[in-house]
Coordinates of N, CA and C and ligand atoms in Angstrom, one line a residue:
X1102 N 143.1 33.9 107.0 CA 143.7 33.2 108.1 C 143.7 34.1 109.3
X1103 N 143.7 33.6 110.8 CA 143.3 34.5 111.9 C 144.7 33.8 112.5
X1104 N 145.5 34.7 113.3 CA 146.5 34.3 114.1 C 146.2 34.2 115.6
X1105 N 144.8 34.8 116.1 CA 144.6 35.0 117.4 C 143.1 34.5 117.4
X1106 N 142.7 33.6 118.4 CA 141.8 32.6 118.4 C 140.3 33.5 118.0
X1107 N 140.2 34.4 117.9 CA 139.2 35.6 118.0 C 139.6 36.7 117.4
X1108 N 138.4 37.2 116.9 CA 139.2 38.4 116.1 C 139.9 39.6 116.7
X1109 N 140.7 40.2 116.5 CA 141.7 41.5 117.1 C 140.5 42.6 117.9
X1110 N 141.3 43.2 118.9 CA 139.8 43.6 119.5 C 140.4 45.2 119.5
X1111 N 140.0 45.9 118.7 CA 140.4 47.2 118.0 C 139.5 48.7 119.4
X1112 N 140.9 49.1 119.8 CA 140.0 50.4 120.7 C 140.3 51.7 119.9
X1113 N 139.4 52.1 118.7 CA 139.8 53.9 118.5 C 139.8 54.8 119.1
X1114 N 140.8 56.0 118.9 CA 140.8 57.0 119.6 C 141.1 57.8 117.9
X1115 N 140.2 58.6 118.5 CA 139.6 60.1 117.0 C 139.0 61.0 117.7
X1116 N 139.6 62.2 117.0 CA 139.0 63.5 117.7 C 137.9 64.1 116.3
X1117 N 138.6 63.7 115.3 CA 137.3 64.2 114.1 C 136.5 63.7 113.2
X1118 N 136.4 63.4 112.1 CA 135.6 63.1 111.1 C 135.7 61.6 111.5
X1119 N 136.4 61.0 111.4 CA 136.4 59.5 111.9 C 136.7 58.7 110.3
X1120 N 137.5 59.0 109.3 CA 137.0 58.7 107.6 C 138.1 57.1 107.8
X1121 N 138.9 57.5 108.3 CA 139.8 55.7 108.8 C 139.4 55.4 109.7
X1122 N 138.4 55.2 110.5 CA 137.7 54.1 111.3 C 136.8 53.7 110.3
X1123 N 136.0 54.7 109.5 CA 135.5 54.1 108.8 C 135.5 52.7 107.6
X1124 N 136.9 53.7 107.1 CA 137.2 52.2 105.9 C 137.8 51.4 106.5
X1125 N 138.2 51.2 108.5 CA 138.6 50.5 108.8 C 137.2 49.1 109.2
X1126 N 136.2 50.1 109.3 CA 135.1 49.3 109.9 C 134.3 48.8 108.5
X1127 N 134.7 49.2 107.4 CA 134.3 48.5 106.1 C 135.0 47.3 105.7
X1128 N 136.3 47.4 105.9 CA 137.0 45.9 105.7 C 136.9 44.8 106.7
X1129 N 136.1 45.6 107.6 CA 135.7 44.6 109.2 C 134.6 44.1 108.2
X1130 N 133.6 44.6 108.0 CA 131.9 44.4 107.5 C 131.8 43.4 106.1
X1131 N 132.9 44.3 105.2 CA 132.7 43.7 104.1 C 133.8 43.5 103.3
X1132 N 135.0 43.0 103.9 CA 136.3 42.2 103.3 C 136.5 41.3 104.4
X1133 N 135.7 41.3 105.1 CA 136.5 40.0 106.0 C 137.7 40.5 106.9
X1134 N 138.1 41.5 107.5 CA 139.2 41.6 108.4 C 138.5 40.8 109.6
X1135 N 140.0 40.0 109.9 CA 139.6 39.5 111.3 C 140.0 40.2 112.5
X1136 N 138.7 41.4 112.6 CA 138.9 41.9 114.1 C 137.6 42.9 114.2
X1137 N 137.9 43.4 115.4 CA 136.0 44.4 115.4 C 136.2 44.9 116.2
X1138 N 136.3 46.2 116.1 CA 136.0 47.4 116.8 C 135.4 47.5 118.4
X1139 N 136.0 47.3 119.3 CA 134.8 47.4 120.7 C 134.7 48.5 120.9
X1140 N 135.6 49.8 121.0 CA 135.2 50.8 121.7 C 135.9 51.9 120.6
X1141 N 135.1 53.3 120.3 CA 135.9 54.5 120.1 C 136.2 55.6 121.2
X1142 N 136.8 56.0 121.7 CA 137.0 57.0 122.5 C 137.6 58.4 121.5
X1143 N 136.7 59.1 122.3 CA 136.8 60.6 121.6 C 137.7 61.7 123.0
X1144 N 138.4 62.5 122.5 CA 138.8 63.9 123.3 C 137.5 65.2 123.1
X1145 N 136.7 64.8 122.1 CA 135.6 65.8 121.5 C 134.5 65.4 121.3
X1146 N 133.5 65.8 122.2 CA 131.9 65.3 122.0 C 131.0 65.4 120.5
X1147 N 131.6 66.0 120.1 CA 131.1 66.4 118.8 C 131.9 66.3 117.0
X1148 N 133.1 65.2 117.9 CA 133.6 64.2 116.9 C 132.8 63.2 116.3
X1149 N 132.7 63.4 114.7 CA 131.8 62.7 113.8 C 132.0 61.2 113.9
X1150 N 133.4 60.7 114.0 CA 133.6 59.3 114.4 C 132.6 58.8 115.3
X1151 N 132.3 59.5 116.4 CA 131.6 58.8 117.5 C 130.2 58.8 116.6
X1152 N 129.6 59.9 115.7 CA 128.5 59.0 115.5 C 128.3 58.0 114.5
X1153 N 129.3 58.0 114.0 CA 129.5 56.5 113.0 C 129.6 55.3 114.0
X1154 N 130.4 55.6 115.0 CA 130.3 54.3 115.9 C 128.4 53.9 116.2
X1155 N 128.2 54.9 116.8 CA 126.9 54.4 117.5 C 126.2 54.1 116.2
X1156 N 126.3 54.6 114.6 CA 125.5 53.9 113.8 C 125.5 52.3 113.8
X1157 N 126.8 51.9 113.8 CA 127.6 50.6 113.9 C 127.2 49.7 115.7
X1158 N 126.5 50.4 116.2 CA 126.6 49.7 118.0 C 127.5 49.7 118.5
X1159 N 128.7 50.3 118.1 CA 129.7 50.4 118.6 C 130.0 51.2 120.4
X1160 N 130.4 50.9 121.2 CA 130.5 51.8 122.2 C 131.3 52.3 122.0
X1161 N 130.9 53.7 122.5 CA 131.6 54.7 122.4 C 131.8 55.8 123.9
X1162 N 132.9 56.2 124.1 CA 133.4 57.0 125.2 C 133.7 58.1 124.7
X1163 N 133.4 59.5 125.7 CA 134.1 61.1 125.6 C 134.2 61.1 126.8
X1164 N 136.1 61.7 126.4 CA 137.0 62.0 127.9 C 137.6 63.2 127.3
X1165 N 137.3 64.1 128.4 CA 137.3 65.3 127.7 C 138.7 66.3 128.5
X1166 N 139.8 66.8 128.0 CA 140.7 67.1 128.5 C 140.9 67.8 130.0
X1167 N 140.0 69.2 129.5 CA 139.9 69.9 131.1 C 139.2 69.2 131.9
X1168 N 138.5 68.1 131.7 CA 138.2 67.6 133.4 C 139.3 66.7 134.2
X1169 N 140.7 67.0 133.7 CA 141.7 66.3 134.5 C 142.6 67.4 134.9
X1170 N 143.2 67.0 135.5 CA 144.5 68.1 135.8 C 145.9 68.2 135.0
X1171 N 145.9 66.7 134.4 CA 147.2 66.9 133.7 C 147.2 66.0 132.2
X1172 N 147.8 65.9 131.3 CA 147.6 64.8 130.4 C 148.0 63.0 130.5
X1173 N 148.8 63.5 132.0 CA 148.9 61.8 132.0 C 147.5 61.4 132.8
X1174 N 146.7 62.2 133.6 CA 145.5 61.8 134.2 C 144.9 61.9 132.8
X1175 N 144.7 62.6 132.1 CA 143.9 62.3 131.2 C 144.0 60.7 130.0
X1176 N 145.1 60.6 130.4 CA 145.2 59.0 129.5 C 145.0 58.1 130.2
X1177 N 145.3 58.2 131.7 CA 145.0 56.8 132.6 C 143.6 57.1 132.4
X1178 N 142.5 58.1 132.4 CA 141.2 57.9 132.1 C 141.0 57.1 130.8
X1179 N 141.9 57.2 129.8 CA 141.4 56.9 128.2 C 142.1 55.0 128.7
X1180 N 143.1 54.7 129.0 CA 143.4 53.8 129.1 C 142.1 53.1 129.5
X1181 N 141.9 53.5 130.8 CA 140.8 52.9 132.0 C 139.7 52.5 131.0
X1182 N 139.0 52.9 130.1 CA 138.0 52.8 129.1 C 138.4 51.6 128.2
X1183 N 139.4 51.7 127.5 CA 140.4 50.7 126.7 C 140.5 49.5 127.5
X1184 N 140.8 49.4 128.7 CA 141.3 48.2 129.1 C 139.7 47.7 129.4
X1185 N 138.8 48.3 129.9 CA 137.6 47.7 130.5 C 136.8 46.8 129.1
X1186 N 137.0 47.5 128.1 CA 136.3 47.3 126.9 C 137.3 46.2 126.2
X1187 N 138.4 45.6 126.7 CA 139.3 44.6 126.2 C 139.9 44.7 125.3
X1188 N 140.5 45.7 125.4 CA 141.3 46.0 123.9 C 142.1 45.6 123.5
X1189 N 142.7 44.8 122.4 CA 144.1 44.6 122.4 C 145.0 45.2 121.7
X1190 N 144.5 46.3 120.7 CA 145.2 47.3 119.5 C 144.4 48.2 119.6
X1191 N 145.5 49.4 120.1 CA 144.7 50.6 120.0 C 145.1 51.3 118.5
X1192 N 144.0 51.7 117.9 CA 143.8 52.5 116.8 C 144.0 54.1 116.9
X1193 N 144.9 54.6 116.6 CA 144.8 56.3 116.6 C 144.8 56.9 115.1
X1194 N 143.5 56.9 115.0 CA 142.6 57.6 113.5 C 142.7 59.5 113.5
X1195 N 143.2 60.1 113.8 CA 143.0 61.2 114.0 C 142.6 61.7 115.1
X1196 N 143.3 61.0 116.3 CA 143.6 61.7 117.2 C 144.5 62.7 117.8
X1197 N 144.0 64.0 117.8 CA 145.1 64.4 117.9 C 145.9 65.4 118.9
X1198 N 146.1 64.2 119.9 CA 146.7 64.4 120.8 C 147.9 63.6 121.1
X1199 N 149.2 63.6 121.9 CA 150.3 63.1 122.2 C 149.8 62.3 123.5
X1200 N 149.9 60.6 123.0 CA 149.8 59.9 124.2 C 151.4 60.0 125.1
X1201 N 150.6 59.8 126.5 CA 152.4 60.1 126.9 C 152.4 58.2 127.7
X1202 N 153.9 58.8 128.0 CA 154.4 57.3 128.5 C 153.7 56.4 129.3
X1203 N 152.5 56.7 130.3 CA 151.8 56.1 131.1 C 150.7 55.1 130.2
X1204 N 150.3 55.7 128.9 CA 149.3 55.4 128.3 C 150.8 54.4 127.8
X1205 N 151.3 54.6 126.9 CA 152.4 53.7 126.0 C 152.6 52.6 126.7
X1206 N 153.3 52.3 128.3 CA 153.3 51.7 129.6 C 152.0 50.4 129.2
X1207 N 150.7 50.8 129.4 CA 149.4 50.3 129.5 C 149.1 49.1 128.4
X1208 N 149.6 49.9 126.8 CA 149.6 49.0 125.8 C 150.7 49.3 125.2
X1209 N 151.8 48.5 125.6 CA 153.7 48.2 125.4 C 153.1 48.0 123.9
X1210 N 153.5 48.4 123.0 CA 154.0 48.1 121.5 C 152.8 48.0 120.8
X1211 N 151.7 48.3 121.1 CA 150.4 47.9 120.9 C 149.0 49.0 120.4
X1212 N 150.5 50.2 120.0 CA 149.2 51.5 119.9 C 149.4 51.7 118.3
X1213 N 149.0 52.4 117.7 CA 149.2 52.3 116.0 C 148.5 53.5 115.8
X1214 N 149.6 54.7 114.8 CA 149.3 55.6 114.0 C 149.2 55.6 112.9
X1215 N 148.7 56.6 112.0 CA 148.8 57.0 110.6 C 149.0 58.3 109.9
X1216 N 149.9 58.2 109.8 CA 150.7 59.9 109.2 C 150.2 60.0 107.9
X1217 N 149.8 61.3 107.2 CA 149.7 61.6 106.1 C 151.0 62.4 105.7
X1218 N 152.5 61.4 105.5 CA 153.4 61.9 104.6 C 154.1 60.4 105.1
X1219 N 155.0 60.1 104.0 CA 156.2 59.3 104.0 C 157.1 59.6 105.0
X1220 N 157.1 59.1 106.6 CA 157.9 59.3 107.5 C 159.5 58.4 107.1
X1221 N 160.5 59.2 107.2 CA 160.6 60.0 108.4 C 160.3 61.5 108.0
X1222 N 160.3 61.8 106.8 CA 160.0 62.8 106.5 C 158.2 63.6 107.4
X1223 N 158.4 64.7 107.1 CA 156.9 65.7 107.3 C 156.5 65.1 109.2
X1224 N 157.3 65.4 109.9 CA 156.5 64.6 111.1 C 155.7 65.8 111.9
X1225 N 155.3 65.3 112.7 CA 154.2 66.4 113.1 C 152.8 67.1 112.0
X1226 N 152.1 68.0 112.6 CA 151.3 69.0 112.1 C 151.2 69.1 110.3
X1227 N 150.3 69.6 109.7 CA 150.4 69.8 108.7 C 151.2 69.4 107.7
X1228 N 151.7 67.5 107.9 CA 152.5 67.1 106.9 C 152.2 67.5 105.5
X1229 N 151.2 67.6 105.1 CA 150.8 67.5 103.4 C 151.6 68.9 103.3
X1230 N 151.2 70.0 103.8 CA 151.9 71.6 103.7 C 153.2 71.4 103.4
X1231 N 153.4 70.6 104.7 CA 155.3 70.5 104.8 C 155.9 69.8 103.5
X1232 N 155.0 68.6 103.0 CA 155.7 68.2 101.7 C 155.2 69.7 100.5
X1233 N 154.5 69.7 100.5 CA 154.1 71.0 99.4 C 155.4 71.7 99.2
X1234 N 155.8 72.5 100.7 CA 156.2 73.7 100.6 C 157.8 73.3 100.8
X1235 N 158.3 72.3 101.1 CA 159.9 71.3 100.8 C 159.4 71.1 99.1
X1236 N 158.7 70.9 98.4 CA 158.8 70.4 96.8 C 158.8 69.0 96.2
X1237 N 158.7 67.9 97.5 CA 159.1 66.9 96.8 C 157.7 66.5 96.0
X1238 N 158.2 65.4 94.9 CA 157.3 65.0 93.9 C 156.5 63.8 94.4
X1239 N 156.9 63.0 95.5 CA 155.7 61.7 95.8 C 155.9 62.1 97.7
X1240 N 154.5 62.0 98.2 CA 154.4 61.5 99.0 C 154.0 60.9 99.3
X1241 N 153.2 60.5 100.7 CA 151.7 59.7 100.9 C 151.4 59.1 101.9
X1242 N 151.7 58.0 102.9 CA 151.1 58.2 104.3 C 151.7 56.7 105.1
X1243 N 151.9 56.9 106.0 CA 152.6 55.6 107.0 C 151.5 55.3 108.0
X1244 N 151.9 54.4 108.4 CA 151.6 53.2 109.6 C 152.6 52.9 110.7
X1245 N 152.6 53.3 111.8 CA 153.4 53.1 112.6 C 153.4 52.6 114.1
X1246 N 153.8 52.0 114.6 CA 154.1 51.6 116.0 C 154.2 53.1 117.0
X1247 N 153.4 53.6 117.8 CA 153.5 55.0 118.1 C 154.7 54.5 119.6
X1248 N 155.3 55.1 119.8 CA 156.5 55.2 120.6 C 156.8 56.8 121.1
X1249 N 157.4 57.4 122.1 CA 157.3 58.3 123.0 C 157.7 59.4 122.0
X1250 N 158.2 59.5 120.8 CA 158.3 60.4 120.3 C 157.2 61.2 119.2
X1251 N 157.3 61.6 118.6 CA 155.9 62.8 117.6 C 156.3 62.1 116.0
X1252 N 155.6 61.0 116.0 CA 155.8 60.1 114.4 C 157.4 59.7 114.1
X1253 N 157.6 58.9 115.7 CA 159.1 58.4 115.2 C 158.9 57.0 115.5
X1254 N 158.1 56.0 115.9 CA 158.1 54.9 116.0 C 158.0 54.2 114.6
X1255 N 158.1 52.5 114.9 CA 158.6 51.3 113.7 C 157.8 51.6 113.1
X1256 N 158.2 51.6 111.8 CA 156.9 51.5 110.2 C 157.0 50.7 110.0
X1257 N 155.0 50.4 109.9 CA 154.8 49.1 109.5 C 154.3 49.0 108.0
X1258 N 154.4 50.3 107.4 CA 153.7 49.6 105.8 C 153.2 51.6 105.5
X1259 N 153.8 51.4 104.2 CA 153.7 53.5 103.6 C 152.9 52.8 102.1
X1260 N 152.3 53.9 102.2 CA 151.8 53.9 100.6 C 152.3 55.3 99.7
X1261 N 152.2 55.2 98.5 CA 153.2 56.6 98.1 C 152.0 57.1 96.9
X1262 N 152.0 58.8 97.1 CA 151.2 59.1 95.9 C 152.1 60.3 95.0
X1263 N 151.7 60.7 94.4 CA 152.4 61.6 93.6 C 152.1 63.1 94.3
X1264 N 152.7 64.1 94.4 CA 152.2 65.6 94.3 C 152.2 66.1 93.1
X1265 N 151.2 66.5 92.2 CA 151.4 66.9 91.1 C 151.3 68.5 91.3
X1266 N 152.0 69.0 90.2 CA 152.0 70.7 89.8 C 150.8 71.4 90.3
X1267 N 151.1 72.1 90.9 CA 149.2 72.8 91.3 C 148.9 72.6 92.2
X1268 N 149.5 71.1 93.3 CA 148.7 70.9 94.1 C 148.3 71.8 95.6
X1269 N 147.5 71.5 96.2 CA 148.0 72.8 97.6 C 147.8 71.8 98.8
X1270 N 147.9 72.1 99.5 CA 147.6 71.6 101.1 C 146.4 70.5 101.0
X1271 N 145.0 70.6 100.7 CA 144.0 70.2 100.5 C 143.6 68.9 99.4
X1272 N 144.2 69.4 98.4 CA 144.3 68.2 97.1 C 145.4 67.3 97.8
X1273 N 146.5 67.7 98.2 CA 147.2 66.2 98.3 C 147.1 65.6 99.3
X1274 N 146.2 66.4 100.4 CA 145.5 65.7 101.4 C 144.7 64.6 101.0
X1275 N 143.6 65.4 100.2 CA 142.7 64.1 99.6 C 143.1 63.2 99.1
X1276 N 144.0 63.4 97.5 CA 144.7 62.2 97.5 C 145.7 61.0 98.4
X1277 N 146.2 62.1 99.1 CA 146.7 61.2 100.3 C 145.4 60.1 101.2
X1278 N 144.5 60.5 101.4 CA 143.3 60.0 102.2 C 143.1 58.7 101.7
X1279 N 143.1 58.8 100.5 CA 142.2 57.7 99.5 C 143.2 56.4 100.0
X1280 N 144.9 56.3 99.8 CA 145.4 55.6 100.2 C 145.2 55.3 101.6
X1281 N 145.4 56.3 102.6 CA 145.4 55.9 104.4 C 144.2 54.8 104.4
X1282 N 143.5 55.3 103.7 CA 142.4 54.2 104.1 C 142.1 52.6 103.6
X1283 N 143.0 52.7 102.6 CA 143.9 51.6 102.1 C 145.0 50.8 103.4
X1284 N 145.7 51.9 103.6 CA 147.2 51.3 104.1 C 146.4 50.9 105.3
X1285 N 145.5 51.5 106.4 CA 145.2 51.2 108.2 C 144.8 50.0 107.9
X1286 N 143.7 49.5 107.3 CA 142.7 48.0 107.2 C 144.0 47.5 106.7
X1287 N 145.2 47.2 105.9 CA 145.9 46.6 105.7 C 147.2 46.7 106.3
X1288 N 147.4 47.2 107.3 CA 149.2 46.8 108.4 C 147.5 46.4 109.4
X1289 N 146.4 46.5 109.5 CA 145.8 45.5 110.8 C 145.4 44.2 110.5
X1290 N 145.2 44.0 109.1 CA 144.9 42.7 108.4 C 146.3 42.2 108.7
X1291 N 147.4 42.8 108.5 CA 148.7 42.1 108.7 C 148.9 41.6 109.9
X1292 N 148.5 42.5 111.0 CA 148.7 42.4 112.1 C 147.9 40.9 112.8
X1293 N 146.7 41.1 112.4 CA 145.8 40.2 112.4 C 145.7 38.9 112.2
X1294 N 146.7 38.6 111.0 CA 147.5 37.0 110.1 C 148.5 37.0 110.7
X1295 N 148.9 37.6 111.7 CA 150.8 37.3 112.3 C 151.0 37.6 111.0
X1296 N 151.0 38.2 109.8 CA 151.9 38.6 108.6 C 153.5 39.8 109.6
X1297 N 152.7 40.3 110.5 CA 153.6 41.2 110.8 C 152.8 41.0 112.6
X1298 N 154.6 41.1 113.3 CA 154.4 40.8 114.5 C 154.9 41.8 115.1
X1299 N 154.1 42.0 116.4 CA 154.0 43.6 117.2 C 154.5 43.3 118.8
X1300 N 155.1 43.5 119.0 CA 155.9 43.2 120.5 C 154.9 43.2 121.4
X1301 N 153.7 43.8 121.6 CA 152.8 43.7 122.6 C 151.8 42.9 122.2
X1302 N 152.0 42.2 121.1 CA 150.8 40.6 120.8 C 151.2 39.6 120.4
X1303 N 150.8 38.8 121.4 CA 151.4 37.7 121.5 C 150.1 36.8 121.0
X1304 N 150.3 35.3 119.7 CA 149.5 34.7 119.0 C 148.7 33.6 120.8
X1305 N 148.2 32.9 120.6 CA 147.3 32.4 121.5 C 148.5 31.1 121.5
X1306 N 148.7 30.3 122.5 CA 150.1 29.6 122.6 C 149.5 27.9 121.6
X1307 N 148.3 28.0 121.4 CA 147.9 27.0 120.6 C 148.3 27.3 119.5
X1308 N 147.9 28.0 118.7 CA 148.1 28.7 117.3 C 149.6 28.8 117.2
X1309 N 150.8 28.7 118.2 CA 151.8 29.7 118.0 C 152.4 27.9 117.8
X1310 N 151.7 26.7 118.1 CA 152.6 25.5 118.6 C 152.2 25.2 117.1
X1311 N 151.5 25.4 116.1 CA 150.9 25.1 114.9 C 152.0 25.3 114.3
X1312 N 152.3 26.7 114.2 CA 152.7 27.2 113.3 C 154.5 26.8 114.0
Ligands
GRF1461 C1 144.3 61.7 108.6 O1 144.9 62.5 107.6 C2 145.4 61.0 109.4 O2 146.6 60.7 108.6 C3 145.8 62.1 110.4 O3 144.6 62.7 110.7 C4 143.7 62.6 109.7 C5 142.5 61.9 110.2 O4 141.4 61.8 109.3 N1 146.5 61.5 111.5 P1 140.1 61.0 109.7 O5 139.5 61.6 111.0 O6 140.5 59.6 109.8 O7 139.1 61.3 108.6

């Protein structure tokens, strides 16, 4: 079922490997999510995401930090990209940088992260370490509404994995991964069915008189 007359029009922002755009762009390809990728924007020209996009025809943009003066010039640039390309959900796959209020401003409720730890716990940098080296026995990765603070906005949907004995930084990363790429294609499939509703998307006013 599609809640928006057309599929969700998905803008990424990734600075590296790009591995959740990817299983995001697999459940677009071959599960049927209703929505498609228009644009990736990179902070790094030699972010592997961007070349998965162009495998995919996807356009893709590099806005590169030092050519602005400040970080809020540098988002009105990333916005400027985003809005020309029609976005209506912005994707933050491992980007990693702090959008500031001008960009949040641009797309009100409408930006979406992915933490690798059970927030509120592990926020910031090196969550997997931080659960390692705190001891707890499950963690695993969130979805969230990104809001002006560093992984404190609404959660939309956590998946949980175990830390087993042994593990280090690295292993429960991986295991952690396997799920993220689970949980993103599924709070956007949600997002996508009105299953779950996001203050900056509003259903098409036909669709909304249906229902
Ligand atoms: C993921 O672990 C995600 O949780 C974090 O950054 C990593 C990005 O990985 N925000 P990838 O670029 O999607 O492979």
């Amino acid at each position: 079922m599609t809640f928006f007359d057309s599929p969700l029009r998905l803008g990424v922002l990734a600075s590296g490997r790009g591995s959740n755009f990817a299983a995001i762009l697999d459940a677009i390809e071959a599960d049927g999510l209703p929505a498609t990728v228009v644009i990736v924007v990179s902070d790094r020209p030699d972010a592997l995401a961007l070349e998965r996009a162009r495998l995919h025809g996807i356009a893709t943009a590099v806005v590169v930090p030092r050519d602005y003066p400040d970080r809020q010039a540098f988002d009105v640039a990333v916005v400027e990209r985003l809005q020309t390309a029609g976005v209506q959900l912005v994707v933050l796959a491992g980007f990693m940088r702090l959008v500031t209020p001008a960009f949040l401003a641009a797309f009100p409720g409408q930006v979406l992260n992915i933490h690798p730890a059970l927030l509120p716990s592990f926020p910031g940098l090196h969550a997997q370490r931080q659960a390692i080296e705190y001891g707890v026995r499950i963690s695993g990765c969130t979805v969230h509404v990104v809001d002006e603070g560093v992984d404190t906005g609404p959660i939309l949907l956590q998946r949980a994995v175990e830390v087993h004995d042994g593990d280090d930084e690295e292993s429960l990363a991986a295991r952690i991964l396997v799920e993220e790429h689970k949980a993103y294609p599924e709070a956007i499939r949600r997002i996508a069915t009105g299953e779950i509703r996001i203050p900056g998307l509003a259903p098409t006013p036909r669709q909304e008189h249906v229902a």
